[in-house]
Coordinates of N, CA and C in Angstrom, one line a residue:
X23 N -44.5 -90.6 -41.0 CA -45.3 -91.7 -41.5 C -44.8 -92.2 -42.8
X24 N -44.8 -93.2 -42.9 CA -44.3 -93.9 -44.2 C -44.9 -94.5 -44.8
X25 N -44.7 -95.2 -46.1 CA -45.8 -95.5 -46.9 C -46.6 -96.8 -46.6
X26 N -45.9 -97.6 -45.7 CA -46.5 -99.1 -45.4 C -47.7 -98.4 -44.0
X27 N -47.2 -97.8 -43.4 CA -48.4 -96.8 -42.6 C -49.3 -96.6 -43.1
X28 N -49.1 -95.3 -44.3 CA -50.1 -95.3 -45.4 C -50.8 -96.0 -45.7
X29 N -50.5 -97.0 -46.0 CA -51.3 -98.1 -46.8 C -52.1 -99.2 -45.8
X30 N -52.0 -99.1 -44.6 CA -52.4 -99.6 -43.5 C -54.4 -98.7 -43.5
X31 N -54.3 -97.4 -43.8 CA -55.2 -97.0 -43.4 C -56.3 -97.4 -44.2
X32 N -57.8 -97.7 -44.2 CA -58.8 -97.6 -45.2 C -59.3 -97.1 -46.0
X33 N -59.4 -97.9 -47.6 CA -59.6 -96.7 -48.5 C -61.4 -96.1 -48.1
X34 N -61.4 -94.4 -48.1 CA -62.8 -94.3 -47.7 C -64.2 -94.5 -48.5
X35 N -65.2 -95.1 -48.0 CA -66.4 -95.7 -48.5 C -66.8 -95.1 -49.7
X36 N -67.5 -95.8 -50.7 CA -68.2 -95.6 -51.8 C -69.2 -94.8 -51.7
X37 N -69.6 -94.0 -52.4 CA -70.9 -93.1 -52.0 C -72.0 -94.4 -51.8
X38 N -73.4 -94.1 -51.3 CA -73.7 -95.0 -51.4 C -74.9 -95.3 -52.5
X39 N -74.9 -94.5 -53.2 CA -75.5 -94.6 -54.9 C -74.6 -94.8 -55.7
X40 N -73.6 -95.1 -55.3 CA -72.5 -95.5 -56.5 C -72.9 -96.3 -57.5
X41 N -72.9 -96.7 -58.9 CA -73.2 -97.5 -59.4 C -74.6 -98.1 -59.5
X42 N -75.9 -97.8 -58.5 CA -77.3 -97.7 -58.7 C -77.8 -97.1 -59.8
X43 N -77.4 -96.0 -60.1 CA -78.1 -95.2 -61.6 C -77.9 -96.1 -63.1
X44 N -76.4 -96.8 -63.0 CA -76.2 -97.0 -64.4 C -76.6 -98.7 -64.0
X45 N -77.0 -99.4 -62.7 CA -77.6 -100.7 -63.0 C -79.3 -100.5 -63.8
X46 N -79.8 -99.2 -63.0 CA -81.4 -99.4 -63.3 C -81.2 -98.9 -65.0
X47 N -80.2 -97.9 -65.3 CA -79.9 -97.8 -66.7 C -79.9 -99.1 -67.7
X48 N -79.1 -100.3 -67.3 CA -78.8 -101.3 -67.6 C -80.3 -102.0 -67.9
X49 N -81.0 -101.6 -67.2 CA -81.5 -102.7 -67.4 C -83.0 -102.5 -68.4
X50 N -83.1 -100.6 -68.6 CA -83.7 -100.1 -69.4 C -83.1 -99.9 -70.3
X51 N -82.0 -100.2 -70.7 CA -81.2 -100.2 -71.7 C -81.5 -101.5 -72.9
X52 N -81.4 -102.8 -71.6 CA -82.1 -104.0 -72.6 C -83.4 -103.8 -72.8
X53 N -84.4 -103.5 -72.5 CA -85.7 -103.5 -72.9 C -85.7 -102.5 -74.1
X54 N -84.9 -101.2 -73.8 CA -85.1 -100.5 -74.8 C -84.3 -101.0 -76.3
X55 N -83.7 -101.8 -76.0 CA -82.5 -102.6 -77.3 C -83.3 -103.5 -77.9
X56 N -84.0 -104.1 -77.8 CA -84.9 -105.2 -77.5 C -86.3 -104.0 -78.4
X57 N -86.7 -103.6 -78.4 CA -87.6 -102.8 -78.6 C -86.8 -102.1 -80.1
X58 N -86.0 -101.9 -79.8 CA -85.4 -101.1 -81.1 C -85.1 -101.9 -82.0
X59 N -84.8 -103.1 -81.9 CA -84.7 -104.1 -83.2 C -86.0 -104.6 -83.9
X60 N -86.9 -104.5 -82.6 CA -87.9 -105.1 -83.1 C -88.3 -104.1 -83.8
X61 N -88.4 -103.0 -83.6 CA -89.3 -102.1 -84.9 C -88.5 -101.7 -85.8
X62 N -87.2 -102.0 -86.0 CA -86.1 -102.2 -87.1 C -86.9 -102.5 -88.8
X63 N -87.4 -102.2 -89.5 CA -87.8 -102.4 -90.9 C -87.2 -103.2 -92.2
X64 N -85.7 -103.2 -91.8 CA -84.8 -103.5 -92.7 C -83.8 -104.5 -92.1
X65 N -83.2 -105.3 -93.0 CA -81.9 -105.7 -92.4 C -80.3 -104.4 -92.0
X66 N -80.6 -103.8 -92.7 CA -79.5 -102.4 -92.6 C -80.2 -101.9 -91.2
X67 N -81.0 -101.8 -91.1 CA -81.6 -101.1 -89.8 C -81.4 -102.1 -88.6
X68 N -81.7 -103.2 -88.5 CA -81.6 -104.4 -87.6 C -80.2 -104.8 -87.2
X69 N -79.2 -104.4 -88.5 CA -77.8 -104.8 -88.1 C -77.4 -103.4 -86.9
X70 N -77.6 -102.1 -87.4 CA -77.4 -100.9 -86.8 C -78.5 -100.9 -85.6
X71 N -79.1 -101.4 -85.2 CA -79.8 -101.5 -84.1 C -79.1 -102.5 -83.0
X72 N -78.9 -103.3 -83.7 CA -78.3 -104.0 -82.9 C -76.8 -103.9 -82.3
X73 N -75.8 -102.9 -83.2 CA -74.9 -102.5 -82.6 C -74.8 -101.7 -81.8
X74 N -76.0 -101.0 -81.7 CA -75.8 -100.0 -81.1 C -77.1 -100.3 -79.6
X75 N -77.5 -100.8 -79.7 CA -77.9 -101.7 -78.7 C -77.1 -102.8 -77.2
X76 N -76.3 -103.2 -78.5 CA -75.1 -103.7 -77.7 C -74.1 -103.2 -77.0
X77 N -74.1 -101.9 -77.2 CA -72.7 -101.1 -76.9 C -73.8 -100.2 -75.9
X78 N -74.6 -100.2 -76.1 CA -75.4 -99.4 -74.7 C -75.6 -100.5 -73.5
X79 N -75.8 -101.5 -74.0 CA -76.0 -102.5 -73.1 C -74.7 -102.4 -72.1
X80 N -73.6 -102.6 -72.8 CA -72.6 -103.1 -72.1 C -71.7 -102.3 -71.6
X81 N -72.1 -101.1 -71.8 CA -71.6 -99.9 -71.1 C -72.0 -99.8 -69.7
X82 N -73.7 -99.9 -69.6 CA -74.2 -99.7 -68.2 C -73.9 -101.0 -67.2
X83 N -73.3 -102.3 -68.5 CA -73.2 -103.2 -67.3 C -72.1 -103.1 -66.6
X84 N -71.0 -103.3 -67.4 CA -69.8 -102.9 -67.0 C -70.0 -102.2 -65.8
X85 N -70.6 -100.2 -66.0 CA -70.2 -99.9 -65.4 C -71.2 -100.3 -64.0
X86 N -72.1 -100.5 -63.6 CA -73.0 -101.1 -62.7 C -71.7 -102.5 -62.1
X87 N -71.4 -103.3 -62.8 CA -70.4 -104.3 -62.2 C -69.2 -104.0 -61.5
X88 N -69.0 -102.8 -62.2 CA -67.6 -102.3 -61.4 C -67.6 -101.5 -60.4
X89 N -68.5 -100.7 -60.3 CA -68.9 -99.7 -59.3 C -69.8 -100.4 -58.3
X90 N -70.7 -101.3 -58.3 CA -71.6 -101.8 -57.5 C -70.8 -102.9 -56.2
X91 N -70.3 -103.7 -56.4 CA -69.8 -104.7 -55.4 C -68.2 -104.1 -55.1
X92 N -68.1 -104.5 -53.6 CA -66.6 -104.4 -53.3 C -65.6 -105.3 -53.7
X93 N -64.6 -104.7 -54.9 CA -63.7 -105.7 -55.4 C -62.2 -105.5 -54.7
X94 N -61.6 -106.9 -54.8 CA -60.1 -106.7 -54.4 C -59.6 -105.7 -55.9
X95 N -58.5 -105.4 -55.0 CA -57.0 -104.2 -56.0 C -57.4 -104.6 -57.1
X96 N -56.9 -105.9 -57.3 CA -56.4 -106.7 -58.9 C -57.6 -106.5 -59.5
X97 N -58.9 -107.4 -59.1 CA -60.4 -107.3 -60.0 C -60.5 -106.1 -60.0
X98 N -60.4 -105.1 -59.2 CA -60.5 -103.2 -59.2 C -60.2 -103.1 -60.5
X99 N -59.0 -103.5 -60.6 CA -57.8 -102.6 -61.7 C -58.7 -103.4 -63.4
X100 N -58.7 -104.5 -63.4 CA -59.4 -105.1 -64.5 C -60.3 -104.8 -64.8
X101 N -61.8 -104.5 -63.5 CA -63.0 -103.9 -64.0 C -62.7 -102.5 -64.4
X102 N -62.2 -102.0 -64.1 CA -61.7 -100.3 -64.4 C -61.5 -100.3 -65.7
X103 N -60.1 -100.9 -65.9 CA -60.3 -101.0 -67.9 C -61.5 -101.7 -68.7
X104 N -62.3 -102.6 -68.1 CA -63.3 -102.6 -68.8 C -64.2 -101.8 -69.1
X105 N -64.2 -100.9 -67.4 CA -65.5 -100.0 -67.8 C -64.6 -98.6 -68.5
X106 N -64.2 -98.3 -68.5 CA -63.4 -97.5 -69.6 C -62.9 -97.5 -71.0
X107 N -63.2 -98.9 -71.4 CA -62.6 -99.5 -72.7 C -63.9 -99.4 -73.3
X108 N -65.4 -99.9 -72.5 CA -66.9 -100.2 -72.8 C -67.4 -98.6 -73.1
X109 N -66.4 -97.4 -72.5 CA -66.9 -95.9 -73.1 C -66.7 -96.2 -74.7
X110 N -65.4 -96.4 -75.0 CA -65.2 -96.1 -76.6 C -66.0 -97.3 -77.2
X111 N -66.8 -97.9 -76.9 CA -67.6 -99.2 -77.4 C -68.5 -98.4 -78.0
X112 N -69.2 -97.7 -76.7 CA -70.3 -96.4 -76.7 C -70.4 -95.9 -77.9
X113 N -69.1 -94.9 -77.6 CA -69.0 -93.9 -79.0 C -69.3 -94.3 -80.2
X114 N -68.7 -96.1 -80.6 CA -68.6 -96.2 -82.1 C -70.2 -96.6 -82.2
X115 N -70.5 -97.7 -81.0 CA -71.9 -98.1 -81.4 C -73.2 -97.1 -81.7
X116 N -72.9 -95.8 -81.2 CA -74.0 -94.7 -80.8 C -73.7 -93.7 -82.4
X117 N -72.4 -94.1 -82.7 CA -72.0 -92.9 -84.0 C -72.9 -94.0 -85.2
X118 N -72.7 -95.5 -85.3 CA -73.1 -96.7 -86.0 C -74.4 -95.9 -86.8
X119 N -75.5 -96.2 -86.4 CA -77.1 -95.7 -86.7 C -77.0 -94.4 -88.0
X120 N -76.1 -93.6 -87.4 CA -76.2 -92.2 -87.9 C -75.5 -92.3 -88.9
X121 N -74.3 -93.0 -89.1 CA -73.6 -93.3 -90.1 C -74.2 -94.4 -91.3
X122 N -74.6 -95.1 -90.8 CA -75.3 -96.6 -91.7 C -76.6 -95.7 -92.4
X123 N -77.5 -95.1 -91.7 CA -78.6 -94.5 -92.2 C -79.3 -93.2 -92.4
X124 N -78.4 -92.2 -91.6 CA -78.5 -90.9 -91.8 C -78.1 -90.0 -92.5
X125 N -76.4 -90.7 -92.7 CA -75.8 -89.9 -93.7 C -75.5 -90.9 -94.9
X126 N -75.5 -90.1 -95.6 CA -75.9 -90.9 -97.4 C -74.9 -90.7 -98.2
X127 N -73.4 -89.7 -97.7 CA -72.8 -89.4 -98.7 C -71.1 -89.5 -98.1
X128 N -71.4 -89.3 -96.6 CA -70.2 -90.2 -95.7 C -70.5 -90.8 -94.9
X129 N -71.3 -91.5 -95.0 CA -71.8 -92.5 -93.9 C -70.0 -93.5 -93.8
X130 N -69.9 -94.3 -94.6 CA -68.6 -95.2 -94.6 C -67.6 -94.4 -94.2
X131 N -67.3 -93.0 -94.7 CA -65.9 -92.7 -93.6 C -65.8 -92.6 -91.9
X132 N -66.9 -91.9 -92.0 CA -67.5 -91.4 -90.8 C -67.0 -93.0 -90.4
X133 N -67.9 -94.1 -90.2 CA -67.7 -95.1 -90.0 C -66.5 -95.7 -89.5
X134 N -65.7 -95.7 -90.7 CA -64.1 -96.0 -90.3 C -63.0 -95.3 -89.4
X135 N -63.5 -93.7 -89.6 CA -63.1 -92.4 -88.6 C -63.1 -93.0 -87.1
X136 N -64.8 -93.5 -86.9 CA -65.2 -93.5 -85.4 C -64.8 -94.9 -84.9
X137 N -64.6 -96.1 -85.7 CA -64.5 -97.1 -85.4 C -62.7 -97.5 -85.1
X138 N -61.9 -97.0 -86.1 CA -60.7 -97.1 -85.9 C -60.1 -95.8 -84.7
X139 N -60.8 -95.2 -84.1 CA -60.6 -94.4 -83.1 C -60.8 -94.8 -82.0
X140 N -62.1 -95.5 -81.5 CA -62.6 -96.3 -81.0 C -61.6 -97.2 -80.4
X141 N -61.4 -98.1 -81.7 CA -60.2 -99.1 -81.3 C -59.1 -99.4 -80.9
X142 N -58.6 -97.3 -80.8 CA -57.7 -96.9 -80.6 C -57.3 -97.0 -78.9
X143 N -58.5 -96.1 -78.7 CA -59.1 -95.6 -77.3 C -59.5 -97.2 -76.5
X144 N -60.0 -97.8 -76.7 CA -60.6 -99.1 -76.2 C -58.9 -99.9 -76.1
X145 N -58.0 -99.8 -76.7 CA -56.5 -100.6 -76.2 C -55.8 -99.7 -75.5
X146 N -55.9 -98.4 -75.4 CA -55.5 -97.3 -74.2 C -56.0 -97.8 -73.1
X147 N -57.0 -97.9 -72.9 CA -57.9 -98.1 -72.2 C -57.6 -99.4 -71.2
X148 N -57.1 -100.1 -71.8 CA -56.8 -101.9 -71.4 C -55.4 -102.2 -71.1
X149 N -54.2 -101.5 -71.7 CA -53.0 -101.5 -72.1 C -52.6 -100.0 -71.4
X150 N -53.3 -98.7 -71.2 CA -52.7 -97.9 -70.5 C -53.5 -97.4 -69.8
X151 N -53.9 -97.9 -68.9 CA -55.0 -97.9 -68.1 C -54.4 -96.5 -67.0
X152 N -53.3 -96.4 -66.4 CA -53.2 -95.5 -65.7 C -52.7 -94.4 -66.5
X153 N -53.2 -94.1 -67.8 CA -53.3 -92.5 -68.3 C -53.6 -91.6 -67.2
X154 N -53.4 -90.5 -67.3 CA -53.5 -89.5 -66.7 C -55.0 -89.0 -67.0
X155 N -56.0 -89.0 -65.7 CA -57.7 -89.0 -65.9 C -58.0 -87.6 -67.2
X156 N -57.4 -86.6 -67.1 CA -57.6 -85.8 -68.1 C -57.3 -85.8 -69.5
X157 N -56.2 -86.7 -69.7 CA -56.1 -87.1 -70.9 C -57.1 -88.0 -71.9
X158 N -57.2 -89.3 -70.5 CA -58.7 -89.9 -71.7 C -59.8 -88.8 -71.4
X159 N -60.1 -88.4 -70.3 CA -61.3 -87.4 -71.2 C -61.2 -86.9 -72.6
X160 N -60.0 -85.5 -72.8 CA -59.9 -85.4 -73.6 C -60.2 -86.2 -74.9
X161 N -59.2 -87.5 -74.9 CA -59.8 -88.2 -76.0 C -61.1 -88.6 -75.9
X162 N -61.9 -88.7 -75.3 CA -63.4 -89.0 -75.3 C -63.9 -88.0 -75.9
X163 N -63.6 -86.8 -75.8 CA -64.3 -85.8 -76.4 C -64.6 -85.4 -77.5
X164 N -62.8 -85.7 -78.0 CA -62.5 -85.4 -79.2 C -63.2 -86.8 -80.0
X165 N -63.4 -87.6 -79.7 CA -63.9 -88.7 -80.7 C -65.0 -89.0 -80.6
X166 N -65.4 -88.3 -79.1 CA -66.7 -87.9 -79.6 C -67.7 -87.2 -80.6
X167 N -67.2 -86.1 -80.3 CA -67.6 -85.0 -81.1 C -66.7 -85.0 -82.7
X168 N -66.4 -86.2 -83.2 CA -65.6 -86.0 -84.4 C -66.9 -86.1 -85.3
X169 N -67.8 -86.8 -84.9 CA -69.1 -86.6 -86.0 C -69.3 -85.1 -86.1
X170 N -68.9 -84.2 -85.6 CA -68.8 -82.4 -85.5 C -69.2 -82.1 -87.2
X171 N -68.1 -82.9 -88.3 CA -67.2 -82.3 -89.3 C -68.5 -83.2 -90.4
X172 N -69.2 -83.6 -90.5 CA -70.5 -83.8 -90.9 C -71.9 -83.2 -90.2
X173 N -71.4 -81.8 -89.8 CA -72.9 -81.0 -89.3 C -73.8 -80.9 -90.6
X174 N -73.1 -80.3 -91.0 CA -74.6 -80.1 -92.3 C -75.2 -81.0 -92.9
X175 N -74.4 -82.3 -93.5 CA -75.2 -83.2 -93.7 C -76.0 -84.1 -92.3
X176 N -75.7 -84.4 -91.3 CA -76.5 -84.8 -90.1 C -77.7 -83.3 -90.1
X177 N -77.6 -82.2 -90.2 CA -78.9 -81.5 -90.2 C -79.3 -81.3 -90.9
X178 N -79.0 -82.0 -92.5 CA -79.9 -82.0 -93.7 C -81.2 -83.4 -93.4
X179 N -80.2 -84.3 -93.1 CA -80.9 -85.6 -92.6 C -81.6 -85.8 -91.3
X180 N -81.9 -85.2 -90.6 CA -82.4 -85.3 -89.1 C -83.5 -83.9 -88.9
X181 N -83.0 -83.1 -89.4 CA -83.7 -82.1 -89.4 C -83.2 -81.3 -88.0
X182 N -84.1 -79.9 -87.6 CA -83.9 -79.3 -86.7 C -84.1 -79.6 -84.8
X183 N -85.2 -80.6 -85.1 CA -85.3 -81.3 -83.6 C -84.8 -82.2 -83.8
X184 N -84.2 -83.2 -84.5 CA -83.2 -84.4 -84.2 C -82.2 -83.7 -83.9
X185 N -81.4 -82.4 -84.4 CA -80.0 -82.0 -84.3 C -80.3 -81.3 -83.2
X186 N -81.4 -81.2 -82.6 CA -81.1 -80.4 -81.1 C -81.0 -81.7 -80.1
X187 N -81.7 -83.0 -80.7 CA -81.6 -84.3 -79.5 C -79.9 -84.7 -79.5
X188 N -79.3 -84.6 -81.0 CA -77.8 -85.2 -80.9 C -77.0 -84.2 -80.3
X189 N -77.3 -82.6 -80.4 CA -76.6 -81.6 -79.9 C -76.8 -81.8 -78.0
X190 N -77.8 -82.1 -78.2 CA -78.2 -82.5 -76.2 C -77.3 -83.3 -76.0
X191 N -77.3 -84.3 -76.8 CA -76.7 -85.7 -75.8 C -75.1 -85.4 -75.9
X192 N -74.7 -84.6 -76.9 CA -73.5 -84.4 -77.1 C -72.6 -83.4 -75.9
X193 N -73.4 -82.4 -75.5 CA -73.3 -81.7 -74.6 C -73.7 -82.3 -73.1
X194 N -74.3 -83.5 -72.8 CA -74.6 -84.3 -71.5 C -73.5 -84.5 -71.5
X195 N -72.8 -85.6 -72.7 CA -71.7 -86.3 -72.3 C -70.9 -85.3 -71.9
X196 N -70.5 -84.4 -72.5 CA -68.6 -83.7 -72.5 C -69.6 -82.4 -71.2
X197 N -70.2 -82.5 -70.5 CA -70.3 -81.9 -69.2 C -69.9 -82.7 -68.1
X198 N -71.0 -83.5 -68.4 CA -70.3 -85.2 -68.0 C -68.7 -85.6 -67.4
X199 N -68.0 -85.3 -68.3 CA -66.7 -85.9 -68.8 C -66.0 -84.3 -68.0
X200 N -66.5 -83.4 -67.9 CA -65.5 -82.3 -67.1 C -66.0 -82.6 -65.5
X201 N -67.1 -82.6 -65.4 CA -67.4 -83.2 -64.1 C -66.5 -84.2 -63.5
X202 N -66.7 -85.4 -64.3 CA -65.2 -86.5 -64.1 C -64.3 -86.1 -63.7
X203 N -63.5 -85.4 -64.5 CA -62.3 -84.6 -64.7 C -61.6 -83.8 -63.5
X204 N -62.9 -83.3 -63.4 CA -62.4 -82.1 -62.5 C -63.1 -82.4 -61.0
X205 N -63.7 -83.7 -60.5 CA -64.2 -83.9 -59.5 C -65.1 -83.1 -58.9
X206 N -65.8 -82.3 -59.5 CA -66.7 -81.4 -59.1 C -67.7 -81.2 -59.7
X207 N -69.5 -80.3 -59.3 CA -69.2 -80.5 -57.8 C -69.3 -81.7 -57.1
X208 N -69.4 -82.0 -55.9 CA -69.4 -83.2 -55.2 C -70.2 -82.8 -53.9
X209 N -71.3 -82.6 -54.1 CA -72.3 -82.5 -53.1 C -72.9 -83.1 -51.6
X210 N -72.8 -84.4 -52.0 CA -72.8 -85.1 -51.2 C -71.9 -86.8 -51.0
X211 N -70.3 -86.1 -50.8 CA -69.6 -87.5 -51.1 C -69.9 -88.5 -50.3
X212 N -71.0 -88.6 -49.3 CA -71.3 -89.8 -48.5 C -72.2 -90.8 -49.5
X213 N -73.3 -90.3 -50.1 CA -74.1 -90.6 -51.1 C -74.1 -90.4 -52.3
X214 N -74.1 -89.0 -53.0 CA -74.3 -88.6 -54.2 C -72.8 -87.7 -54.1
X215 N -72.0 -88.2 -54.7 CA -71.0 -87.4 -55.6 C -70.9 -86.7 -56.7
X216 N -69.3 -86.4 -57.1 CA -69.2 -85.6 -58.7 C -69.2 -87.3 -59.2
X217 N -68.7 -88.3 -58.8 CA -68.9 -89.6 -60.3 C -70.7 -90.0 -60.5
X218 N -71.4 -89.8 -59.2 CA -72.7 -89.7 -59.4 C -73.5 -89.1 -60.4
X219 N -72.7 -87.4 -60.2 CA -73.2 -86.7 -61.6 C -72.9 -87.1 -62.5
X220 N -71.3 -87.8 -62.8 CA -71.3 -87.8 -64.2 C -71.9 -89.1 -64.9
X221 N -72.3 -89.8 -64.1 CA -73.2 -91.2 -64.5 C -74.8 -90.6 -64.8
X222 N -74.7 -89.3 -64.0 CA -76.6 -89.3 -64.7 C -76.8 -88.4 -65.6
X223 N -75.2 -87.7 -66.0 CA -75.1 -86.9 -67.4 C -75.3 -88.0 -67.8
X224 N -74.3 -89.4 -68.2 CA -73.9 -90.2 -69.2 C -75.6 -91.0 -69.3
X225 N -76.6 -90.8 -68.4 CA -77.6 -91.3 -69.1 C -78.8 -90.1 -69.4
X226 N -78.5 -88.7 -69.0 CA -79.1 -87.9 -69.9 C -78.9 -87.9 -71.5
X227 N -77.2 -88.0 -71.7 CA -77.0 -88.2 -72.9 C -77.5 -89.3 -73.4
X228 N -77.6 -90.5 -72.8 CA -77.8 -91.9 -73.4 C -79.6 -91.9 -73.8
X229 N -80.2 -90.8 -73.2 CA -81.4 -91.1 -73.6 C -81.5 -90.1 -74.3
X230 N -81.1 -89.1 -74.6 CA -81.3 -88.0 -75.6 C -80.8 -89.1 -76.6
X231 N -80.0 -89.3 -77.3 CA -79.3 -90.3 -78.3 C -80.3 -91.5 -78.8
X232 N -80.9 -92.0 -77.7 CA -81.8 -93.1 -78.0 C -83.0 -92.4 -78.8
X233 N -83.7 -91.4 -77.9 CA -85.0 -91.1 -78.4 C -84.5 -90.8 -80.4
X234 N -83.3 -90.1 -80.6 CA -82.9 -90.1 -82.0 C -82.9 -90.8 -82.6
X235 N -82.2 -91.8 -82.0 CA -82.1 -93.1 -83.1 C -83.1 -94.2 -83.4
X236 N -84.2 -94.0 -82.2 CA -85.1 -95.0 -82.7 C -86.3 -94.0 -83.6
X237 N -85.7 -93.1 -83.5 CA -86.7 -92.6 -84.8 C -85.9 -92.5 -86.4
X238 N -84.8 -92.6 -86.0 CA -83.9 -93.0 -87.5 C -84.2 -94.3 -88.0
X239 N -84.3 -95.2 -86.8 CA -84.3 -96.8 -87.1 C -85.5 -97.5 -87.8
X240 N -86.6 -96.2 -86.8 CA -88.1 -96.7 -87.4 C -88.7 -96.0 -88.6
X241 N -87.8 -94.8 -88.9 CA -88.0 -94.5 -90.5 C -87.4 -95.1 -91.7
X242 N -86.0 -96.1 -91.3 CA -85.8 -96.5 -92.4 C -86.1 -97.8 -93.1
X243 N -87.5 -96.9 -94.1 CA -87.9 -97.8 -94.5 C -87.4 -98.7 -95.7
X244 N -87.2 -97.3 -96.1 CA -86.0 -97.7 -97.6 C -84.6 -98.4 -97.6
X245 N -84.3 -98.6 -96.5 CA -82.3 -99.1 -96.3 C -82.9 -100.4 -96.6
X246 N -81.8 -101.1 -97.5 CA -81.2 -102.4 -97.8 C -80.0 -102.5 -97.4

């Protein structure tokens, strides 16, 4: 058999939850974004609400767009970098809140750390799209968890049940992201797969993350 053989055969079916978890996410995502500006107190809080609002938004839509309808190769290959590029969006928007208002003493590096990393990963993403799948994990991880090197001050500021909601979501995602990785397990690839799971880690994390930050957003009363 040769490769024009090969390529004759059909690629096999989508589970068929594909992409269902992170539309209804999507769409709890705007109400909840929507909801978090409004109880925003400050303009510092309202700007950080809103970034991070946006970057949740556009994560679940992306990925709901790209995973939901049958695309040709080419739209494949372009929604793919989007929804991959829309992870490091994630990271900076979701690190934004915690930096602007939580931390008081490196909020601004933190800031430029996660954002110019971000920006990094987000043109990988678009420009080297066929990395090798373990690699961007890796970097997901690591830029993830780079807010790590500000523990003490994030659990001076948050206290002991906020640092178990950031330590949750932190650990949803990068279980998440080995699931990806490693395609497993895969339970039921007619329906529920390993990318299934790792879309309903990415919104166990996404809602551990939220429930924190709208209580950062709605305490700060004092940010200018």
């Amino acid at each position: 058999m040769n490769l024009l053989d090969f390529q004759k055969f059909p690629k096999p079916p989508k589970p068929i939850l594909r992409g269902v978890s992170h539309l209804l996410a999507c769409l709890c995502a705007i109400v909840g974004g929507c909801l978090l500006v409004k109880i925003a107190p400050s303009p510092k809080a309202i700007i950080a609400a809103i970034i991070y609002s946006t970057s949740l938004i556009l994560l679940f839509a992306m990925s709901s767009l790209y995973h939901l309808p049958t695309w040709s190769t080419k739209q494949r290959q372009w929604l793919r970098k989007l929804d991959h590029a829309a992870i490091f969006f994630l990271i900076a928007g979701s690190t934004t809140p915690f930096a602007m208002i939580a931390l008081h003493k490196n909020g601004n590096s933190l800031l430029w750390l996660i954002w110019i990393g971000s920006a990094i990963g987000f043109f990988q993403s678009l420009f080297w799209a066929h990395a090798p799948k373990k690699v961007s994990v890796v970097i997901y991880i690591l830029l993830g968890w780079a807010a790590i090197i500000y523990c003490p001050e994030f659990y001076k500021s948050i206290g002991f049940i906020g640092f178990l909601f950031l330590l949750a979501g932190g650990v949803a995602y990068s279980v998440g992201a080995f699931i990806y990785a490693m395609k497993w397990p895969n339970p039921f690839p007619k329906v529920f797969g390993y990318h299934e799971i790792f879309h309903a880690m990415v919104i166990v994390a996404a809602v551990s993350h939220y429930i924190l930050i709208f209580k950062i957003i709605k305490s700060c009363q004092t940010c200018i």
